[in-house]
Coordinates of C-alpha atoms and ligand atoms in Angstrom, one line a residue:
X1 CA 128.6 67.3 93.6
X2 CA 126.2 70.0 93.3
X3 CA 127.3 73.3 92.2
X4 CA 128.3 76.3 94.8
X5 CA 127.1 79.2 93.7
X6 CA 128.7 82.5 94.3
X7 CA 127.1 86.2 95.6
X8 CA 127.8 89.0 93.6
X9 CA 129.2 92.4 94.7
X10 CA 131.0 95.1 93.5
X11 CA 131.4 93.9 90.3
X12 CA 132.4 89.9 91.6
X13 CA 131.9 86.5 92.5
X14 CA 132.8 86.1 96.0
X15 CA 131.8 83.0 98.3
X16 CA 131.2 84.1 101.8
X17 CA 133.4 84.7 104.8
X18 CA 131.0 83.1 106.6
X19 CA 131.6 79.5 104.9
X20 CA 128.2 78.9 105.1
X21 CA 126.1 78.0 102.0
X22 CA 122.2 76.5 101.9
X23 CA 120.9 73.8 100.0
X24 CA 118.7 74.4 97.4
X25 CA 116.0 71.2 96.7
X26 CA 114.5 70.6 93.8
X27 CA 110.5 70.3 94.1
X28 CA 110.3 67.4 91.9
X29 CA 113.9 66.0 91.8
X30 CA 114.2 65.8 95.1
X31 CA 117.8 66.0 95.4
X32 CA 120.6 68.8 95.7
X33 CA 120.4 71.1 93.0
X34 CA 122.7 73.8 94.0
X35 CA 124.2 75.9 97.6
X36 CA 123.7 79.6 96.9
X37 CA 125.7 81.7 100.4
X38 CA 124.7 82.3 103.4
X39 CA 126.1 85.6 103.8
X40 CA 126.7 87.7 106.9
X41 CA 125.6 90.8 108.2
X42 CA 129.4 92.6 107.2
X43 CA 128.8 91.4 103.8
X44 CA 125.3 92.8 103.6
X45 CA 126.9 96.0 104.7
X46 CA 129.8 95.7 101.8
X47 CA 126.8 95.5 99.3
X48 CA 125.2 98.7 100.9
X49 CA 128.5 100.7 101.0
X50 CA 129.2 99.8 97.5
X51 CA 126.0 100.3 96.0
X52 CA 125.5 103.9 97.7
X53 CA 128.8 104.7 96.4
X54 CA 128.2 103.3 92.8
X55 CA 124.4 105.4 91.8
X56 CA 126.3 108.2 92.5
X57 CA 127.9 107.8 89.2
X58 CA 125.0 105.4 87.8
X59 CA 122.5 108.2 88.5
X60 CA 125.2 110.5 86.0
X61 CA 124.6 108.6 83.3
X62 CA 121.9 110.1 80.8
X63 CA 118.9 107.6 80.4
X64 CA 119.9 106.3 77.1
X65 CA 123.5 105.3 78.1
X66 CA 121.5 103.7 80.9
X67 CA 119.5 101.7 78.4
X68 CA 122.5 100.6 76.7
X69 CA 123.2 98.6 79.1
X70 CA 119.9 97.3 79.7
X71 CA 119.5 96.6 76.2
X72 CA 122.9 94.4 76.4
X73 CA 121.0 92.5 79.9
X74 CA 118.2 91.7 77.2
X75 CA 120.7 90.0 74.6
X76 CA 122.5 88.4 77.4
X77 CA 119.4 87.1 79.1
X78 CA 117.9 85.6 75.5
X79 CA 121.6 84.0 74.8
X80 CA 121.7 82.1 78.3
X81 CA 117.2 81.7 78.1
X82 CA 117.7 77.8 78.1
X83 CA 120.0 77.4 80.6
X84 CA 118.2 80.1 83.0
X85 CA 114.7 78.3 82.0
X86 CA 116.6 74.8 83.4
X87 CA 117.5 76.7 86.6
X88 CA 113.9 78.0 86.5
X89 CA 112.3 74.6 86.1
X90 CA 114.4 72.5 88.1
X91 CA 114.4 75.1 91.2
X92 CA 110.9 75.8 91.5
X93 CA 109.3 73.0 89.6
X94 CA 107.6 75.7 86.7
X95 CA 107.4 73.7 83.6
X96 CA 110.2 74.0 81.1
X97 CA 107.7 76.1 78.7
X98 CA 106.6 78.5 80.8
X99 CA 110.0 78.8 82.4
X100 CA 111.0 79.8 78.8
X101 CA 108.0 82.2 78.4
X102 CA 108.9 83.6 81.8
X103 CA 113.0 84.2 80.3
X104 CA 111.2 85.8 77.1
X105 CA 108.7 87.8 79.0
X106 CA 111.4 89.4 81.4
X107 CA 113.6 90.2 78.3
X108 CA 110.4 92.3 77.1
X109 CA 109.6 94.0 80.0
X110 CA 113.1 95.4 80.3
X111 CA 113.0 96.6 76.9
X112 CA 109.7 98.3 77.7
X113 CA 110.5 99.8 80.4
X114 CA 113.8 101.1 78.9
X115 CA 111.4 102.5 75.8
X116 CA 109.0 104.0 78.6
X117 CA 111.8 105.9 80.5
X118 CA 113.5 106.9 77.3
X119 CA 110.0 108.8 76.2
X120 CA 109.0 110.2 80.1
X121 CA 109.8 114.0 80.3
X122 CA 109.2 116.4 83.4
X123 CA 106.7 119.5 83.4
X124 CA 106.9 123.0 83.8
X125 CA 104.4 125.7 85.4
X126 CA 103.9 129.2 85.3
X127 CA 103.3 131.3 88.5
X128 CA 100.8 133.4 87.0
X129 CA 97.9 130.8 87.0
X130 CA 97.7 130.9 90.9
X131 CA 95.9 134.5 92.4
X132 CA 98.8 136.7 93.0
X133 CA 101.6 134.9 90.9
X134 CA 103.0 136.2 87.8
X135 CA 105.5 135.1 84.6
X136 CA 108.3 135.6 86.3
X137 CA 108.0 132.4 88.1
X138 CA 108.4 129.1 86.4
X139 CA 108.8 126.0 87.9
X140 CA 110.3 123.1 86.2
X141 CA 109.8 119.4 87.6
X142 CA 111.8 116.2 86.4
X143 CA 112.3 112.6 88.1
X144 CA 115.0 111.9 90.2
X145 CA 116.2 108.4 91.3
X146 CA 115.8 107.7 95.3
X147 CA 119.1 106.3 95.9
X148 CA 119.6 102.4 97.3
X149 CA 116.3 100.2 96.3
X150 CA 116.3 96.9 98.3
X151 CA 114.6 94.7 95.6
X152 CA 112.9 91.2 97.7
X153 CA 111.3 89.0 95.3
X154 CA 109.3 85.7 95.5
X155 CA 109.9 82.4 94.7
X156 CA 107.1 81.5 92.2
X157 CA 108.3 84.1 89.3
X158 CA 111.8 84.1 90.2
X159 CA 112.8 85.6 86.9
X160 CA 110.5 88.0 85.9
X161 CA 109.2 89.6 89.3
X162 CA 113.0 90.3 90.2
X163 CA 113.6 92.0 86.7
X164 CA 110.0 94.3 87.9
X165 CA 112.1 95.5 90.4
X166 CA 115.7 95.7 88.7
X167 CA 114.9 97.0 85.7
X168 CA 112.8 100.2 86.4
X169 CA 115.2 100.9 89.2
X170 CA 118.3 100.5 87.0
X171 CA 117.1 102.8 84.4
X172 CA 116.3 105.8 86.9
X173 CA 119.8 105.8 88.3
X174 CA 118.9 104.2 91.3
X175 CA 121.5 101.4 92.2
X176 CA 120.0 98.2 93.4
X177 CA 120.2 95.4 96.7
X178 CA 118.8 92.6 95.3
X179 CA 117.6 89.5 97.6
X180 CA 116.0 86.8 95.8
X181 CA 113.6 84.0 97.5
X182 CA 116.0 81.6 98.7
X183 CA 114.3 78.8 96.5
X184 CA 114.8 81.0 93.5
X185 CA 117.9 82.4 94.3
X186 CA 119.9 79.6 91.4
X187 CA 117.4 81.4 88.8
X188 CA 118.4 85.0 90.4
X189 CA 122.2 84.4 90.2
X190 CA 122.1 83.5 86.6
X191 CA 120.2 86.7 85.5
X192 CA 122.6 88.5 87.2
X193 CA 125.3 86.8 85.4
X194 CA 123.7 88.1 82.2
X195 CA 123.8 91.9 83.9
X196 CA 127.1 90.8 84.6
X197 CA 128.3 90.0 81.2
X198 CA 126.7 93.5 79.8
X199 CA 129.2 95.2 81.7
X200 CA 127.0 96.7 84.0
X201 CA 129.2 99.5 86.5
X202 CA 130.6 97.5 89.5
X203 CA 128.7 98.0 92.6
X204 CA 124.8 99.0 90.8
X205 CA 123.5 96.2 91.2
X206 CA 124.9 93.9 94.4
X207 CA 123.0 90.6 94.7
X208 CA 123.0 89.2 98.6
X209 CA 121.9 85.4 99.3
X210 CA 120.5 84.2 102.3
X211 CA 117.8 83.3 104.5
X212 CA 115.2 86.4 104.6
X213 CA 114.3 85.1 108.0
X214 CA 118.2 85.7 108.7
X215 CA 119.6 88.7 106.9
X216 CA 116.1 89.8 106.2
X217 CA 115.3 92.3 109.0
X218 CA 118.8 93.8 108.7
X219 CA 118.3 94.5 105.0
X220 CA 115.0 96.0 105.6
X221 CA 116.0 98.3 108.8
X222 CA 119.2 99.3 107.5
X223 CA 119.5 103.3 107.3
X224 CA 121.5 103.4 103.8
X225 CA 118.0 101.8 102.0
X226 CA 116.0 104.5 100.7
X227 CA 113.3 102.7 99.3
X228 CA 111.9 98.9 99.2
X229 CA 110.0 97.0 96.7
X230 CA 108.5 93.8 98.0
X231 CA 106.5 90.6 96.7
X232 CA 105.8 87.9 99.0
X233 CA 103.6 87.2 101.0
X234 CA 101.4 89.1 103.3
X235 CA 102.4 88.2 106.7
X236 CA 106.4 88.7 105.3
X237 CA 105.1 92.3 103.9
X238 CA 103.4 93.5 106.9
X239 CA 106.5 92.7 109.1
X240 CA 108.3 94.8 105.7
X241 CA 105.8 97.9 106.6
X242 CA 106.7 97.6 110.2
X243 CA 110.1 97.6 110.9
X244 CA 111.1 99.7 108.1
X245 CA 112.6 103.4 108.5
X246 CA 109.8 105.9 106.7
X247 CA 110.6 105.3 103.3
X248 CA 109.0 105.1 99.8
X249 CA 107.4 100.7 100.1
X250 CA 106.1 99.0 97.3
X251 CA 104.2 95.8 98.2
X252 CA 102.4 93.3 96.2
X253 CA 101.5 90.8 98.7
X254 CA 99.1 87.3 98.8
X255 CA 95.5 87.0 97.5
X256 CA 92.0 85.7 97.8
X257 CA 91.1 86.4 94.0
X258 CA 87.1 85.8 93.4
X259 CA 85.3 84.7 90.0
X260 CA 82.2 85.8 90.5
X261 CA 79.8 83.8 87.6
X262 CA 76.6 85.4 87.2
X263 CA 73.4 83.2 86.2
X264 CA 73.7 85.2 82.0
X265 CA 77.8 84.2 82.4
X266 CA 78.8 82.0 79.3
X267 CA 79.8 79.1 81.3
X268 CA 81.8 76.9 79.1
X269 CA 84.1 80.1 78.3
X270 CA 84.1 80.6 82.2
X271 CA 84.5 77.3 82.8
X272 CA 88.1 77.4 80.4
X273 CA 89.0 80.6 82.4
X274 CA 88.8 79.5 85.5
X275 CA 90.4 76.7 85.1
X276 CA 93.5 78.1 83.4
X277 CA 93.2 81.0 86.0
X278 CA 92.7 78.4 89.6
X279 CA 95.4 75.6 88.3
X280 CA 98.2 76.7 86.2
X281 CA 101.2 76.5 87.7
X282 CA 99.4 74.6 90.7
X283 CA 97.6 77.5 91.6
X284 CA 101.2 79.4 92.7
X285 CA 100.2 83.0 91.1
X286 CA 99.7 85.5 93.2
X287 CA 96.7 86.4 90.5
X288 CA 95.2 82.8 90.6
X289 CA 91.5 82.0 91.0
X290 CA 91.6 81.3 94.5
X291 CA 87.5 80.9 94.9
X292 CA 84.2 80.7 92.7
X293 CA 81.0 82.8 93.8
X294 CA 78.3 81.4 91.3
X295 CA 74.6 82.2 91.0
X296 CA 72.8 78.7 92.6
X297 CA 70.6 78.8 89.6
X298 CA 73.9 78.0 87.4
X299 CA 76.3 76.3 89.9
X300 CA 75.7 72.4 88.9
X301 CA 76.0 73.5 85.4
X302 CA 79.7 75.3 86.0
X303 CA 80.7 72.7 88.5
X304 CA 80.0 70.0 86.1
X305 CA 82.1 72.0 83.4
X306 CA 84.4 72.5 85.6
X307 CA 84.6 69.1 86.7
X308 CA 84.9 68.1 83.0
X309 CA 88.1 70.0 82.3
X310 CA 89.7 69.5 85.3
X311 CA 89.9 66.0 84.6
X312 CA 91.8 66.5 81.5
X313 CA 94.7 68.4 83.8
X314 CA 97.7 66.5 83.3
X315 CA 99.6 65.7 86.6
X316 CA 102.8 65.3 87.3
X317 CA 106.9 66.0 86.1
X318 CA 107.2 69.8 85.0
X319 CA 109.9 69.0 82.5
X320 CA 107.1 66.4 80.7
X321 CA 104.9 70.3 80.7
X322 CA 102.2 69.2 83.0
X323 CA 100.3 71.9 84.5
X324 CA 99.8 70.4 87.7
X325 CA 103.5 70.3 89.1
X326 CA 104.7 69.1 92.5
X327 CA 104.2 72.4 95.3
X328 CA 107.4 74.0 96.2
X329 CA 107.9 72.1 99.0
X330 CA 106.4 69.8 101.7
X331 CA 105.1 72.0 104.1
X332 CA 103.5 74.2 101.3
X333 CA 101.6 70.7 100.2
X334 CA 100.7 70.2 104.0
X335 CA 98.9 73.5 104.1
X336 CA 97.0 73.1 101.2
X337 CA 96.1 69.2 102.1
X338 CA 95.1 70.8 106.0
X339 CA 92.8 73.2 103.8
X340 CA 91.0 70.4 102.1
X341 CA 90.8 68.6 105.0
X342 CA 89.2 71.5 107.3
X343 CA 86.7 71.5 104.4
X344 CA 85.5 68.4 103.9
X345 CA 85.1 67.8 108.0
X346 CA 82.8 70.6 107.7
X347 CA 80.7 69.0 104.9
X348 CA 81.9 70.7 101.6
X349 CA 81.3 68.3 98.9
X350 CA 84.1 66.6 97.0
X351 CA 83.9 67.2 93.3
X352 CA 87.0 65.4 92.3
X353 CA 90.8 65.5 93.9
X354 CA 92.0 65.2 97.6
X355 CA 94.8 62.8 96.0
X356 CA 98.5 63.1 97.7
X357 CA 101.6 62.0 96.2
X358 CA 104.5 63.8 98.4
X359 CA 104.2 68.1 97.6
X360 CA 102.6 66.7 94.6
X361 CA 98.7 67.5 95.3
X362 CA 96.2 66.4 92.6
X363 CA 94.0 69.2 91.1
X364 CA 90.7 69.7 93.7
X365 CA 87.4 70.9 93.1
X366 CA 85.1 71.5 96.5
X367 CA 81.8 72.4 96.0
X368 CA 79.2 74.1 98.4
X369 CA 81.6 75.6 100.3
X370 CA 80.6 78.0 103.4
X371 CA 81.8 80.9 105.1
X372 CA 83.0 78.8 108.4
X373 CA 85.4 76.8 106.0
X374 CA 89.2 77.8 106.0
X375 CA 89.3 77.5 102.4
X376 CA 86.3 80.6 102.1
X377 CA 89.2 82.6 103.2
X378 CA 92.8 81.3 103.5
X379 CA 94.9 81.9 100.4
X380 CA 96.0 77.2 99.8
X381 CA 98.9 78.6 96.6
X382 CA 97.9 75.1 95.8
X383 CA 95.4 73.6 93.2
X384 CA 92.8 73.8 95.1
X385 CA 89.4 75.9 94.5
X386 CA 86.6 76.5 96.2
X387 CA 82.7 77.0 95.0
X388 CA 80.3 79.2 96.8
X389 CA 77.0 79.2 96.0
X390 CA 74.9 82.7 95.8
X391 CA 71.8 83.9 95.5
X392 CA 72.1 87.2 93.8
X393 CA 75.2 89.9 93.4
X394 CA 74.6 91.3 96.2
X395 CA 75.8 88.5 98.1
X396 CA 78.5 88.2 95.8
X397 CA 79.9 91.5 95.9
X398 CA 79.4 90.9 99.9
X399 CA 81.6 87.8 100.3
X400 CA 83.9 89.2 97.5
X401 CA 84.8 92.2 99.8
X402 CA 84.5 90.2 102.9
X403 CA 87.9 88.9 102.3
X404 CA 91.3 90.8 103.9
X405 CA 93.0 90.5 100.7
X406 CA 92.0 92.5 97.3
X407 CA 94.4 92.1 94.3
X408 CA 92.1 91.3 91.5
X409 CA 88.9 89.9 90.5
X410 CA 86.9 88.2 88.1
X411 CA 83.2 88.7 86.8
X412 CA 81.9 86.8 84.4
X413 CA 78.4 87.9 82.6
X414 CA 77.1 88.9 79.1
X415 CA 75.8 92.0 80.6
X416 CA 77.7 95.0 80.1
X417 CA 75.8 97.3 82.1
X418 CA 75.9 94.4 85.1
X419 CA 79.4 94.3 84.5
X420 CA 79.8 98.0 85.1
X421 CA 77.3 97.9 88.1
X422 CA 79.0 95.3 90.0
X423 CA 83.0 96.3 89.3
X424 CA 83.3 99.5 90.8
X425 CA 81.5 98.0 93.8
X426 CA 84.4 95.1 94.4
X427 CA 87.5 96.4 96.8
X428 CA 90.1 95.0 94.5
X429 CA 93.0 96.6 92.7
X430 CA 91.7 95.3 89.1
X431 CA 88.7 93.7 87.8
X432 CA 88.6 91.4 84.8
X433 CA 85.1 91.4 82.9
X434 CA 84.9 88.3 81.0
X435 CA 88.4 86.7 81.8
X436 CA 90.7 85.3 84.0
X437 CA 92.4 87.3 86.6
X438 CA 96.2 87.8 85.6
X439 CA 98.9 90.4 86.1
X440 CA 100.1 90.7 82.2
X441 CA 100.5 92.7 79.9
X442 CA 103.2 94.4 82.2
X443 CA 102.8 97.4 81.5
X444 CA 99.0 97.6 83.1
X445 CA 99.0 99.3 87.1
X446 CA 98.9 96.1 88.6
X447 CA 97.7 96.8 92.6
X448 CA 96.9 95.2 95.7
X449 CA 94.9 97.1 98.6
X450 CA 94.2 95.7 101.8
X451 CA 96.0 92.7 102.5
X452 CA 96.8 92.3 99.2
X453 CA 99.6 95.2 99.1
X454 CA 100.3 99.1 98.6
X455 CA 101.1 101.2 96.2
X456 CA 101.1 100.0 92.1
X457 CA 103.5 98.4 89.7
X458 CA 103.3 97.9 86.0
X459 CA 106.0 99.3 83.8
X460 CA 105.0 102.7 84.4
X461 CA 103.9 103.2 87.4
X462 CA 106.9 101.3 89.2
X463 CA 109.3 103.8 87.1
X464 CA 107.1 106.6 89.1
X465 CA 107.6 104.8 92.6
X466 CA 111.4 104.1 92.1
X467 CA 111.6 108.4 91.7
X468 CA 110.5 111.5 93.4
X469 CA 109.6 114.3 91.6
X470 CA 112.0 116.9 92.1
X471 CA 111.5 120.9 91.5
X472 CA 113.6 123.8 89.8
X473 CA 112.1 127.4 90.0
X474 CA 113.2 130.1 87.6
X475 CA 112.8 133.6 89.2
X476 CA 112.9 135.6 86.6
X477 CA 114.5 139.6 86.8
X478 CA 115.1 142.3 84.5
Ligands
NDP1 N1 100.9 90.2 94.8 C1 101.8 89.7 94.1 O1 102.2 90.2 93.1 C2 102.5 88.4 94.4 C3 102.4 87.9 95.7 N2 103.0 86.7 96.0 C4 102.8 86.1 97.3 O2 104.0 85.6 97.8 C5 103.7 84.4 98.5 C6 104.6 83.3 98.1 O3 105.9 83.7 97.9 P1 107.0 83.3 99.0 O4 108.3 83.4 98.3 O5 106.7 82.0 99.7 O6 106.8 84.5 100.0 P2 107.6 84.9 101.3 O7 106.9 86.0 102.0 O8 107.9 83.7 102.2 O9 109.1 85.4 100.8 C7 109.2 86.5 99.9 C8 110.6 87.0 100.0 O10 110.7 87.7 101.3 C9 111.9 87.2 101.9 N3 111.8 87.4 103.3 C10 111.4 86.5 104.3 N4 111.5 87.0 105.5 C11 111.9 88.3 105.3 C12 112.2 89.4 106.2 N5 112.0 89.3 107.5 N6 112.7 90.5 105.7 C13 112.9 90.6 104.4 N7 112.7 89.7 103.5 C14 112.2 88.5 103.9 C15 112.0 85.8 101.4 O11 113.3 85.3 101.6 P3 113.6 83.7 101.8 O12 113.1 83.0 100.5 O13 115.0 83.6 102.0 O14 112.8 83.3 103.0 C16 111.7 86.0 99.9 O15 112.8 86.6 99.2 C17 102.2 84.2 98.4 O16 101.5 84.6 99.5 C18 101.9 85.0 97.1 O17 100.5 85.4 97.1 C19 103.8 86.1 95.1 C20 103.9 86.6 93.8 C21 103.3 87.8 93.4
3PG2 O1 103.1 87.2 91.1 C1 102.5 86.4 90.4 O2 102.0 85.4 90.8 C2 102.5 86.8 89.0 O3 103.0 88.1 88.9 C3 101.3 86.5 88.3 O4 101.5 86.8 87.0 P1 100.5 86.2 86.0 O5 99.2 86.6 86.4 O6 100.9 86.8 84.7 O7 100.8 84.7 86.0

């Protein structure tokens, strides 16, 4: 029978009083891999209560006693990384070697970010440099935590996108309301059964299960949460923005990512990048390749590269390493299969794919693409990409922006000055000359604007949204 798995608050493993659970599938097993609770709106309450309670204390603690138990996270983590990598693998279908990079990459970023707030020191300013103002004033400023952060993460990096939120929270004094993707949420319990086993203070860090579409509202609206740190996706995020009570939101939502190839681009290089940026994991990155804008004069060159590599893709099992996996689930491989299809009525030419097996959807290439296609615009999170043809950068730069999402984009082109020209024009939050659009390293900003998210992450920067600066003036007499 599958395994029950418990929530986690105050310091233990409770089921719920609800004596509801949910089944967790796995995208590729297809069987029962786990129940994780169903909890109810008291128990979300509990979490709240105890975890204003407990960063009251937490928040105490100097940053380096802070980091010791961070640092104790890290060793637990790497001692349990096979088993969490299985949970990984098997509960969202990520292959077992990335599933292990993912384990290795989290333990990383918390050290970092435990380095990084270990080395961050306030500022101070004297009146006298504003007219009127004299040495007698002086005004010190430091970072202070916010209180309650309501971390929500995704289901695609369910390791490492929760740990972005825990971590720099954790290390501020902030305590911390974590709700992992349902489809995830195996992967979430057993990091926080590593925080668990490095003592961590009862009550920091409560970790609530459940449908978002259930207890989701009443995490996000509820008046003890002072600040909320989001990834999902965009429709999710903007509900987030709506319903929430004026406080500090951090939200890294869908994208539309372009490549832009130019006709001077190195297109076997580009070729590799895209490919690696549109198909690993099936395309389920947030940061993936999600469309082509080439230069006509280069396109059947590209697409035939392109074409090339893709069939060298190996399809299938993730625990055999393929990189095109099954989709997380049915409906997911319905939308991307109703994207294809939408395409291909309206003429787009077939390069290779449009094969089905179940959520498992072969790797596609569609060619000549046009702006009245679904695909032009709709984010598939599926292999799927799409190639539209351009005559100059203008019209790159045009469709590139035409888009409601802007995380990051690609240009590819041995002009440095072109590069320069064309990246400041692109409404993005990053632009990669020369390579393949990606979040790493972690300790980059890493933004979305426009439908794509607010405010930045990155090691960093998230320390600086999870904190508000806070001022001490020294009035001087004699
Ligand atoms: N910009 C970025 O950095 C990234 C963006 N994404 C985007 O995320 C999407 C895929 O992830 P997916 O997990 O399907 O996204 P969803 O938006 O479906 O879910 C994200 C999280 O929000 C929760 N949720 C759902 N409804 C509510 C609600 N009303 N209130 C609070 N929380 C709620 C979900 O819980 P539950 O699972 O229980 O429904 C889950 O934990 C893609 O669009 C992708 O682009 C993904 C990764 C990174
Ligand atoms: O959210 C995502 O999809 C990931 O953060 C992307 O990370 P990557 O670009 O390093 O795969």
């Amino acid at each position: 029978m599958a395994k029950n798995y418990q929530f986690y608050i105050n310091g233990e493993w409770r089921e719920s009083r609800s004596k509801e659970s949910i089944s967790i599938l796995s995208p590729y097993l297809h069987e029962e891999i786990g129940r994780v609770q169903a909890i109810s709106q008291d128990e979300v309450d509990e979490a709240i209560n105890g975890a204003k309670l407990a960063q009251k204390e937490w928040a105490q603690l100097s940053v380096r006693a802070r980091g010791a138990y961070l640092y104790r996270w890290v060793d637990e983590l790497l001692a349990m990384k096979n088993e969490i990598a299985q949970s990984i693998m098997e509960e969202v279908g990520k292959t077992f070697n990335d599933a292990v990079k993912e384990v290795d990459r989290t333990a990383d970023f918390i050290q970092y970010t435990i380095e990084e707030a270990t080395h961050m020191q306030g500022e101070s300013m004297w009146g006298e440099n504003f007219p009127g103002g004299n040495r007698s004033k002086i005004a010190m400023t430091n970072r202070v935590p916010l209180g309650v952060i309501l971390a929500i993460s995704p289901f695609n990096y369910p390791v490492n996108l929760s740990a972005a939120k825990i971590a720099p929270s954790l290390i501020v004094g902030n305590s911390v309301i974590f709700k992992p993707a349902t489809q995830g949420a195996i992967s979430g319990v057993k990091m926080i059964e590593a925080l668990h086993k490095a003592g961590l203070p009862k009550g920091v860090l409560n970790l609530v299960t459940g449908r978002g579409s259930v207890i989701g509202d009443y995490l996000v609206e509820h008046p003890d949460i002072d600040m909320i740190s989001f990834t999902g996706g965009t429709v999710t995020g903007q509900h987030i923005a709506k319903i929430s009570n004026m406080i500090p939101l951090v939200m890294e939502l869908g994208g539309k990512d372009p490549a832009i190839v130019r006709e001077d681009a190195d297109l076997v290089f580009a070729s590799k990048q895209i490919i690696s940026g549109a198909y690993s994991y099936s395309g389920q990155r947030c940061t993936a390749i999600k469309r082509v804008l080439v230069n006509e004069t280069v396109a059947d060159e590209l697409v035939s590269l392109l074409k090339e590599e893709i069939e060298s893709l190996t399809v299938g099992s993730p625990e055999e390493n393929n990189i095109i996996v099954p989709l997380i689930d049915d409906k997911s491989a319905d939308f991307v299969q109703g994207l294809i299809d939408d395409a291909l009525t309206k003429e787009a030419t077939l390069v290779v794919g449009n094969k089905r097996e179940g959520n498992l959807i072969y790797p596609t290439l569609l060619d000549n693409v046009t702006t009245n296609m679904r695909i032009a615009w709709e984010e598939p999170f599926g292999p799927v990409l799409p190639i539209i043809r351009v005559k100059s950068d203008k019209e790159a730069i045009t469709l590139a922006n035409a888009s409601k999402f802007g995380l990051q984009a690609s240009v590819f082109t041995k002009d440095i000055n072109k590069a320069f020209t064309i990246a400041p024009q692109i409404e993005a939050g990053s632009v990669q000359i020369n390579g393949r659009t990606e979040r790493g390293p972690d300790h980059f900003p890493f933004i979305g604007i426009k439908g794509s998210g607010m405010g930045t992450q990155g090691i960093r920067r998230s320390i600086e949204a999870m904190t508000r600066e806070k001022v001490t003036i020294i009035n001087i007499y004699e």
